mmCIF file of C-alpha atoms and ligand atoms in Angstrom:
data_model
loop_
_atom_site.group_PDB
_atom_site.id
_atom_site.type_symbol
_atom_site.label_atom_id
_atom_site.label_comp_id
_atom_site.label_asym_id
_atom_site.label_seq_id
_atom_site.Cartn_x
_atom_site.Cartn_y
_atom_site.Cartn_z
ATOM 1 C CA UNK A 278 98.910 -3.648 108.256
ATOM 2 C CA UNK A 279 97.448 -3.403 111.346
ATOM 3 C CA UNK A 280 94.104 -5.817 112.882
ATOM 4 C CA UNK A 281 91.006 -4.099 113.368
ATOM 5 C CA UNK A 282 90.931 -5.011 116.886
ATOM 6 C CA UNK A 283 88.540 -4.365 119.986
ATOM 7 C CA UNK A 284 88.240 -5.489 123.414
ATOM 8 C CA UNK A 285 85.376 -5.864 125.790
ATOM 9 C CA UNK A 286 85.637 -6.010 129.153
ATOM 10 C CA UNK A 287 83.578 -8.780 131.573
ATOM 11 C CA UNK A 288 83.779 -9.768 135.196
ATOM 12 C CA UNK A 289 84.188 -12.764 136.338
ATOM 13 C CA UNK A 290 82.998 -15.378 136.712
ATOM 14 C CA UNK A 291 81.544 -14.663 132.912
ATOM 15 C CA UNK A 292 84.890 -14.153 131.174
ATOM 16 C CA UNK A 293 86.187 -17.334 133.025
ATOM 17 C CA UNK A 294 83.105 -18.867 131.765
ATOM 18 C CA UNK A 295 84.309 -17.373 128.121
ATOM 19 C CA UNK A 296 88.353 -18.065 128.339
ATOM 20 C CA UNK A 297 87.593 -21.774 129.234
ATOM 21 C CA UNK A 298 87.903 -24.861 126.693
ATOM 22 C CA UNK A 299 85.854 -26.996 128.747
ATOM 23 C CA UNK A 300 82.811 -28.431 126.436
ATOM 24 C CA UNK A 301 79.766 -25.933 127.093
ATOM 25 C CA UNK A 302 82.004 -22.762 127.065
ATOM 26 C CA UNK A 303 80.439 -19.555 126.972
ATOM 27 C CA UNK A 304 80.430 -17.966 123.528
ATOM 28 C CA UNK A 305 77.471 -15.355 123.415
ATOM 29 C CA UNK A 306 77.761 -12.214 125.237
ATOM 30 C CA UNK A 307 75.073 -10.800 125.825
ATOM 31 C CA UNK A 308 74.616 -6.658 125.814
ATOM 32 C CA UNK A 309 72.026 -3.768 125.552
ATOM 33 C CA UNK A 310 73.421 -2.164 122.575
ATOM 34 C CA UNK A 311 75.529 -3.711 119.322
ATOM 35 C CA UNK A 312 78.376 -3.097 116.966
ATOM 36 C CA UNK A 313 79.155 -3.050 113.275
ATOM 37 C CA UNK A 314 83.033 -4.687 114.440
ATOM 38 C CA UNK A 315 83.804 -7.984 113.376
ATOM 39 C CA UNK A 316 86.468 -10.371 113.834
ATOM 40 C CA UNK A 317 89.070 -10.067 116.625
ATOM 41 C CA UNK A 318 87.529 -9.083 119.578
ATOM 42 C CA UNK A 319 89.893 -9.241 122.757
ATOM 43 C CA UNK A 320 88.060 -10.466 126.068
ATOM 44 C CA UNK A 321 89.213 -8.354 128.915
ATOM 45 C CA UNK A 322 88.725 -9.341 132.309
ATOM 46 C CA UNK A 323 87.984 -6.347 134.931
ATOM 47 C CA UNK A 324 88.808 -6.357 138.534
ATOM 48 C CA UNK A 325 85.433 -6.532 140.185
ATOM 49 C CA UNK A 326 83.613 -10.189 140.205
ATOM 50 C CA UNK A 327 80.037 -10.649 139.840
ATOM 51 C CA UNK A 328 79.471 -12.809 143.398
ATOM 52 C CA UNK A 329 75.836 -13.366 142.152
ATOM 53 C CA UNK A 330 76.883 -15.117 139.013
ATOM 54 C CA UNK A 331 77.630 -18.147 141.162
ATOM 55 C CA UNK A 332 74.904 -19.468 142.049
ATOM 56 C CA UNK A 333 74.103 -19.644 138.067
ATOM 57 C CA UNK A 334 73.482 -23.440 137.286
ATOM 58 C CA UNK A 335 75.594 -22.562 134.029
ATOM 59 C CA UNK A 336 78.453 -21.307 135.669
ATOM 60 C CA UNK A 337 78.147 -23.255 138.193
ATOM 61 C CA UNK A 338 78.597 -26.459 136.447
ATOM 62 C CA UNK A 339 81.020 -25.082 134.043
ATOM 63 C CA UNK A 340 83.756 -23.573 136.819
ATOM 64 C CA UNK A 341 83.496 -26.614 139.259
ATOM 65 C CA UNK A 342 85.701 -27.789 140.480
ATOM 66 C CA UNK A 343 87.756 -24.805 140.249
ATOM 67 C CA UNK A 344 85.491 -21.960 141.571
ATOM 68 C CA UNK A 345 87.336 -21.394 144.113
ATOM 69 C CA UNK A 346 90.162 -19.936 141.581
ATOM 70 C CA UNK A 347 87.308 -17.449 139.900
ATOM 71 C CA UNK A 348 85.823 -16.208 143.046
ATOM 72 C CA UNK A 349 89.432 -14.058 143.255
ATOM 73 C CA UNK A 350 89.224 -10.404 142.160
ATOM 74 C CA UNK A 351 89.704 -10.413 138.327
ATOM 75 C CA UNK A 352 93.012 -9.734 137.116
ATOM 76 C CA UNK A 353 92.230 -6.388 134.826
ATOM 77 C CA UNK A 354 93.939 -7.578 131.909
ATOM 78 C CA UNK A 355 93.396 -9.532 128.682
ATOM 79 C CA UNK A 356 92.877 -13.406 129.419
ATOM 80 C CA UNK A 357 91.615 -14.237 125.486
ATOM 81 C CA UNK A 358 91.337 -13.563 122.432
ATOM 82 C CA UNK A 359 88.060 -14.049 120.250
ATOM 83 C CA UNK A 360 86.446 -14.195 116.795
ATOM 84 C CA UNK A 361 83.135 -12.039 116.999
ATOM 85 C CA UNK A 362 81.021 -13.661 114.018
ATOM 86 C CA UNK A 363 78.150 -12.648 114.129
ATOM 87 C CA UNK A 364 75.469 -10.073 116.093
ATOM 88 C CA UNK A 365 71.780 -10.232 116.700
ATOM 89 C CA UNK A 366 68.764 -9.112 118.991
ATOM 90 C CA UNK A 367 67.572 -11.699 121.229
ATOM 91 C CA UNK A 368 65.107 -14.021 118.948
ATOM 92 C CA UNK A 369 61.558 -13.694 120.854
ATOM 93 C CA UNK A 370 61.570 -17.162 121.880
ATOM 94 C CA UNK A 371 64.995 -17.737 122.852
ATOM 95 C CA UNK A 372 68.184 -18.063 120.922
ATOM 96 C CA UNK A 373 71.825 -19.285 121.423
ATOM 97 C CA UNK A 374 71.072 -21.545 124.711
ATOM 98 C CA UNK A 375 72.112 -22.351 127.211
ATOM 99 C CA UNK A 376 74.636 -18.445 127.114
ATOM 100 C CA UNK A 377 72.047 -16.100 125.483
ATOM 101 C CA UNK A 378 69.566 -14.114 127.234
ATOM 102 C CA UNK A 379 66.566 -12.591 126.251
ATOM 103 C CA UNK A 380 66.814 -9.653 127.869
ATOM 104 C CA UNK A 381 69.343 -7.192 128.799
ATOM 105 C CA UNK A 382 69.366 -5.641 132.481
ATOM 106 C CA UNK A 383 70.712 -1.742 132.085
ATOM 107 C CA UNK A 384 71.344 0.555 133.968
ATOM 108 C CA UNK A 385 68.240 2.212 133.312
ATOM 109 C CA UNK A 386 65.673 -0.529 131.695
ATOM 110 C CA UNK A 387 65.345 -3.461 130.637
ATOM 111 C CA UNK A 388 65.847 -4.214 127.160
ATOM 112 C CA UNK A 389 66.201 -6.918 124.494
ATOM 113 C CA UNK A 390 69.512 -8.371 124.532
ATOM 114 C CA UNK A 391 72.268 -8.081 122.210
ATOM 115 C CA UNK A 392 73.919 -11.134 121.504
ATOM 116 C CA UNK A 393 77.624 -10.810 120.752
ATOM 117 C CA UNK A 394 78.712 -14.406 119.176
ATOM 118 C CA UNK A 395 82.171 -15.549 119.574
ATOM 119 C CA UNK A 396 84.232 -18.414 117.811
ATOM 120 C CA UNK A 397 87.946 -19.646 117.903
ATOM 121 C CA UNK A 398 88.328 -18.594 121.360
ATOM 122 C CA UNK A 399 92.319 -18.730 122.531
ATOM 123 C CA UNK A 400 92.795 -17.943 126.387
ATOM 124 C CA UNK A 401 96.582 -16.191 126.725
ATOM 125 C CA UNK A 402 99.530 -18.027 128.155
ATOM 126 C CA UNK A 403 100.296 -14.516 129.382
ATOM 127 C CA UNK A 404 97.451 -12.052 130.429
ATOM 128 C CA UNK A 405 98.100 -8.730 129.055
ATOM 129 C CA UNK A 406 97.189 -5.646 131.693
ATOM 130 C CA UNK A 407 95.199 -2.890 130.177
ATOM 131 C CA UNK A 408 92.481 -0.689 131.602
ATOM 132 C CA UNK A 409 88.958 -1.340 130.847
ATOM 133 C CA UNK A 410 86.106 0.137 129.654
ATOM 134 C CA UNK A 411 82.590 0.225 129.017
ATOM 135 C CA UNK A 412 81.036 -1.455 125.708
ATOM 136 C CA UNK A 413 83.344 -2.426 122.995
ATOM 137 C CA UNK A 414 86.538 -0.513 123.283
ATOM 138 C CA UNK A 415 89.898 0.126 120.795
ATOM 139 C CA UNK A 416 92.787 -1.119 123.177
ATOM 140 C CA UNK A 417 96.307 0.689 123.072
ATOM 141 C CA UNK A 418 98.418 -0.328 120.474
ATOM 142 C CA UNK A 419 100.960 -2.181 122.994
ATOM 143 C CA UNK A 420 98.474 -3.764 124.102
ATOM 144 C CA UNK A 421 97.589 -5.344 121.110
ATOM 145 C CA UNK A 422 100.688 -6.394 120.176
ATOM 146 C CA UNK A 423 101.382 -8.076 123.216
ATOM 147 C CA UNK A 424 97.853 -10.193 122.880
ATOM 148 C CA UNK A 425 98.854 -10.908 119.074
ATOM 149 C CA UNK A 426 102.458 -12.174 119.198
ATOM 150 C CA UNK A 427 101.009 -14.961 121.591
ATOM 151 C CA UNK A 428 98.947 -16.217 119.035
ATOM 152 C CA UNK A 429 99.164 -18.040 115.931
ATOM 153 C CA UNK A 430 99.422 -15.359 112.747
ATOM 154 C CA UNK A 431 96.115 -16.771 111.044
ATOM 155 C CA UNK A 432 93.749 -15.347 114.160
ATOM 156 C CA UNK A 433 95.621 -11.821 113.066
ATOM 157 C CA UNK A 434 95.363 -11.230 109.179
HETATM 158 ZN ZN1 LIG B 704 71.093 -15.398 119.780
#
């Protein structure tokens, strides 16, 4: 039987700021739409960074001292692998600090953000290439097996 699995795909430095361990990881995404899924959710990292993102205090204090390692073009593959728990609007005054936003900056508008909570985050020994995608995506079926053999069977069933 095969995991109902998706992938979302973030720049860096936010899905540095996701894979890491360190205390104050970031586990809220925050998007301008949401999504029924729940449970694995595979955090792809695209090629382009987000240079701006830098100068956040959050990532800031969370990547030093190895900044220097995120400010390299992303690898465009799959660096972790995620629980998504739970999802919810923004809360008017502020919810899931220090990560979650209030609002969303679109394309097009601005709009209340989406927060997309993960738990049990596991960065990969072995970074699996796929192609990314807008919003939450269904990733090949290689791909997902290569992400799931690396770890432990519990995450997957
Ligand atoms: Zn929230």
């Amino acid at each position: 039987m095969t995991a109902d699995v998706r992938a979302i795909t973030i720049r860096r430095p936010w899905s540095s700021c996701i894979a890491s361990n360190q205390p104050g990881a970031k586990r809220v995404e925050n998007r301008g739409a949401g999504t029924s899924h729940r449970g694995i959710l595979l955090i792809h990292e695209g090629k382009t960074v987000d240079v701006d993102a830098f100068a956040d205090r959050r990532v800031a204090d969370l990547l030093t001292p190895h900044r220097d390692a995120h400010e390299q073009p992303g690898v465009g593959a799959v660096i972790a692998v995620a629980q998504l728990t739970d999802v919810h609007y923004a809360a008017g005054g502020g919810c899931c600090a220090p990560w979650g936003e209030i609002w969303h900056h679109g394309p097009k508008s601005v709009v209340r953000a989406v927060h997309l909570v993960l738990a049990d985050v596991r960065p990969l020994p072995r970074p699996v290439p796929a192609r990314g995608a807008l919003g939450l995506w269904t990733p090949p079926e290689d791909v997902t097996a290569q992400v799931l053999w690396q770890i432990p069977k519990q995450v997957a069933r």
